[in-house]
Structure formats: C-alpha cells, structure tokens
C-alpha cells in the first residue's frame, strides 16, 4: 500500500480541520499548554516548543519521516475559533496503520461532542484511504481519554507499555486499535 495522506483541509458538521500554518504556531502552542495537565497521568514533561517542533520537524516515531506526519487545527465553522488540535502519523507501525498521536479539544468545548465529531469523520476518511487500522496511545491513568477512545471504537488493546507496577510516580500507556 502506498501511503495516502489525509486531506490538508476537511470538515464535519460544526468544524473545519486544516493543516497548521506558521502564523498559527503560537495559538496552537497555547492550546497545547492548556492540555498539558495530561502529563500528571502520562509522566511526560511539558514541551515549551511542541507546536513549533511539530510544524518544523514533526512528532515522528523511530524510523519515521516528517512527510508522513500532520499537525492540524480544529476550528469552529460558525466563527473560526480555534477549538482543538490534531496530530497524526500515516503508516506506523505498518504501512496500513494510521496513528492518532494527539487530539485535544479546548476545555470550553469538552463534553459537547466535538471530539467525537472529529474522530467520526477522521475514521471515515482513513478507512476510505485504505488504511486497515487506526491506533491511539493513551495513558492508563487518563480515564476520560480511555472512555472516549473506546466509545469511538478503538477498543482492542494492542499493548501496554511503561512501568509494570502501579504507584503515584509510575506511568504506563495502553495502545488502542480499531480494525476496519
């Protein structure tokens, strides 16, 4: 399978999603910082250059290339407000796999169905592009995200990675998969 990228611009009923531009790096970074509370669950560290790094280098897996990475903004159709951020990798860990690296919806819009709307359309696009599976990595301690992703159909556990024992300063991730 030849790697097929998702569109540079796509939409849902209430949203439009498009590739980040250089002018959007600062507001995207601010949105990422708003979501940095997840590090309490994943043990990760705050990345003060996340948006810039993703825009210039990508957030790529071992052996990956920037050409297969996308960082996209999620905006409200009604007023263009920046409501979320999506980063994806095409063709990891196998050519027929699509990886959702990061999805964040602004706190103001939590529990309003925007994340579900984005993922529903994204899964449709990915399936039509010929990918056989979609994967997402979630911190085991991030219960809201675990519920969200399993409700979206990523309900098969591919693996569990990280610390082997539970503890306040111990962390592990679960890789969830949806097979088409």
Coordinates of C-alpha atoms in Angstrom, one line a residue:
X1 CA 0.0 0.0 0.0
X2 CA 1.3 3.4 -0.9
X3 CA 1.0 5.9 2.0
X4 CA -2.1 8.1 1.4
X5 CA -2.3 11.3 3.5
X6 CA -5.5 12.6 4.9
X7 CA -6.6 15.9 3.3
X8 CA -4.9 19.2 4.1
X9 CA -8.4 20.6 4.8
X10 CA -11.6 18.7 5.7
X11 CA -14.8 19.3 7.6
X12 CA -17.5 18.0 9.8
X13 CA -21.0 19.4 10.6
X14 CA -19.7 22.1 13.0
X15 CA -16.0 22.2 12.4
X16 CA -13.3 22.6 9.8
X17 CA -9.9 21.0 10.2
X18 CA -6.8 22.1 8.3
X19 CA -3.0 21.9 8.3
X20 CA -1.4 24.4 10.7
X21 CA 0.2 27.5 9.2
X22 CA 3.3 29.2 10.6
X23 CA 1.1 32.1 11.8
X24 CA -0.9 29.6 14.0
X25 CA 2.1 28.2 15.9
X26 CA 1.7 30.5 18.9
X27 CA -2.1 30.0 19.4
X28 CA -1.6 26.2 18.8
X29 CA 1.2 26.2 21.5
X30 CA -1.2 27.9 23.9
X31 CA -3.9 25.3 23.2
X32 CA -1.3 22.5 23.8
X33 CA -0.3 24.1 27.1
X34 CA -4.0 24.2 28.1
X35 CA -4.0 20.4 27.7
X36 CA -0.6 19.8 29.4
X37 CA -2.5 18.6 32.5
X38 CA -2.4 15.2 30.9
X39 CA 1.3 14.9 32.0
X40 CA 0.0 14.2 35.5
X41 CA -1.2 10.9 34.0
X42 CA 1.4 10.0 31.4
X43 CA 4.6 11.1 33.2
X44 CA 5.6 13.2 30.2
X45 CA 7.2 16.5 30.5
X46 CA 5.9 19.8 29.3
X47 CA 7.2 20.7 25.8
X48 CA 7.5 24.5 25.5
X49 CA 8.3 24.1 21.8
X50 CA 5.7 21.5 20.9
X51 CA 3.8 23.4 18.2
X52 CA 6.9 24.7 16.6
X53 CA 8.6 21.3 16.7
X54 CA 5.6 19.6 15.2
X55 CA 5.4 22.2 12.5
X56 CA 9.0 22.1 11.5
X57 CA 10.2 18.5 12.3
X58 CA 7.1 16.6 13.1
X59 CA 6.4 14.3 16.1
X60 CA 7.6 11.1 14.4
X61 CA 8.2 7.6 15.5
X62 CA 11.5 5.8 15.3
X63 CA 12.5 5.4 11.6
X64 CA 9.7 7.7 10.6
X65 CA 9.7 10.7 8.3
X66 CA 8.2 14.2 8.6
X67 CA 6.5 13.7 5.3
X68 CA 4.1 11.2 6.9
X69 CA 3.2 13.5 9.9
X70 CA 0.4 16.1 10.1
X71 CA -0.4 18.7 12.6
X72 CA -3.9 20.2 12.1
X73 CA -6.1 22.8 13.8
X74 CA -9.7 22.3 14.5
X75 CA -11.8 25.4 14.1
X76 CA -15.5 26.2 14.6
X77 CA -17.3 26.8 11.3
X78 CA -19.5 29.4 13.0
X79 CA -16.8 31.9 13.9
X80 CA -13.3 30.3 13.1
X81 CA -12.5 30.0 16.8
X82 CA -9.5 27.6 17.4
X83 CA -11.2 24.8 19.3
X84 CA -8.7 21.9 19.0
X85 CA -5.5 20.3 17.8
X86 CA -4.9 17.0 16.0
X87 CA -1.6 15.4 15.2
X88 CA -1.4 12.2 13.2
X89 CA 1.1 9.9 11.6
X90 CA 0.4 7.9 8.4
X91 CA 1.9 4.4 8.1
X92 CA 3.1 3.5 11.6
X93 CA 3.8 0.9 12.8
X94 CA 3.0 -0.6 9.5
X95 CA 2.1 0.9 6.1
X96 CA -1.6 0.1 6.5
X97 CA -1.7 1.7 10.0
X98 CA -2.9 5.2 10.8
X99 CA -1.8 6.7 14.2
X100 CA -3.5 9.4 16.1
X101 CA -0.7 11.0 18.1
X102 CA -2.6 13.7 19.9
X103 CA -6.1 15.1 20.0
X104 CA -7.1 17.9 22.2
X105 CA -10.3 19.9 22.3
X106 CA -10.3 23.2 24.2
X107 CA -11.7 22.9 27.8
X108 CA -14.6 25.2 27.0
X109 CA -15.8 22.7 24.4
X110 CA -15.3 19.5 26.4
X111 CA -18.4 17.2 26.6
X112 CA -20.1 18.9 23.6
X113 CA -19.4 16.2 21.1
X114 CA -16.7 18.0 19.1
X115 CA -14.0 15.3 19.7
X116 CA -16.5 12.6 18.7
X117 CA -17.4 14.6 15.6
X118 CA -13.7 14.9 14.6
X119 CA -12.9 11.3 15.2
X120 CA -16.0 10.0 13.4
X121 CA -15.1 11.9 10.2
X122 CA -11.4 11.1 10.6
X123 CA -12.2 7.4 10.9
X124 CA -14.3 7.6 7.7
X125 CA -11.5 9.4 5.8
X126 CA -8.9 6.9 7.0
X127 CA -10.9 3.9 6.1
X128 CA -11.7 5.3 2.6
X129 CA -8.0 6.0 2.2
X130 CA -7.4 2.2 2.5
X131 CA -5.9 2.0 6.0
X132 CA -6.6 -1.3 7.8
X133 CA -6.4 0.1 11.3
X134 CA -6.3 3.2 13.5
X135 CA -4.2 3.4 16.7
X136 CA -4.0 5.7 19.6
X137 CA -1.8 5.6 22.7
X138 CA -3.5 6.6 26.0
X139 CA -2.1 7.0 29.5
X140 CA -3.7 4.3 31.6
X141 CA -4.4 6.9 34.3
X142 CA -6.3 9.1 31.8
X143 CA -9.7 7.6 32.4
X144 CA -11.6 10.3 30.4
X145 CA -9.5 9.5 27.3
X146 CA -9.8 5.8 27.8
X147 CA -13.6 6.1 27.8
X148 CA -13.5 8.5 24.9
X149 CA -11.4 6.3 22.6
X150 CA -13.2 3.0 23.4
X151 CA -16.5 4.7 22.7
X152 CA -15.1 5.7 19.3
X153 CA -14.4 2.1 18.5
X154 CA -10.7 1.9 19.4
X155 CA -11.4 -0.9 21.8
X156 CA -8.8 -3.5 21.1
X157 CA -5.7 -3.5 23.3
X158 CA -2.6 -3.8 21.2
X159 CA -0.2 -3.4 24.1
X160 CA 0.6 -1.9 27.4
X161 CA 3.9 -0.1 27.8
X162 CA 5.7 1.6 30.8
X163 CA 6.0 0.8 34.4
X164 CA 4.9 -2.7 35.5
X165 CA 3.6 -1.7 38.9
X166 CA 1.1 1.0 40.0
X167 CA 2.3 3.9 42.0
X168 CA 1.9 7.7 42.3
X169 CA 5.0 8.3 40.3
X170 CA 4.6 5.2 38.0
X171 CA 3.2 5.5 34.5
X172 CA 2.0 3.3 31.7
X173 CA 0.3 3.7 28.4
X174 CA -2.2 1.5 26.6
X175 CA -2.2 1.3 22.8
X176 CA -5.8 1.0 21.5
X177 CA -6.7 -0.2 18.0
X178 CA -9.7 -0.1 15.7
X179 CA -9.5 -2.5 12.8
X180 CA -11.6 -1.8 9.7

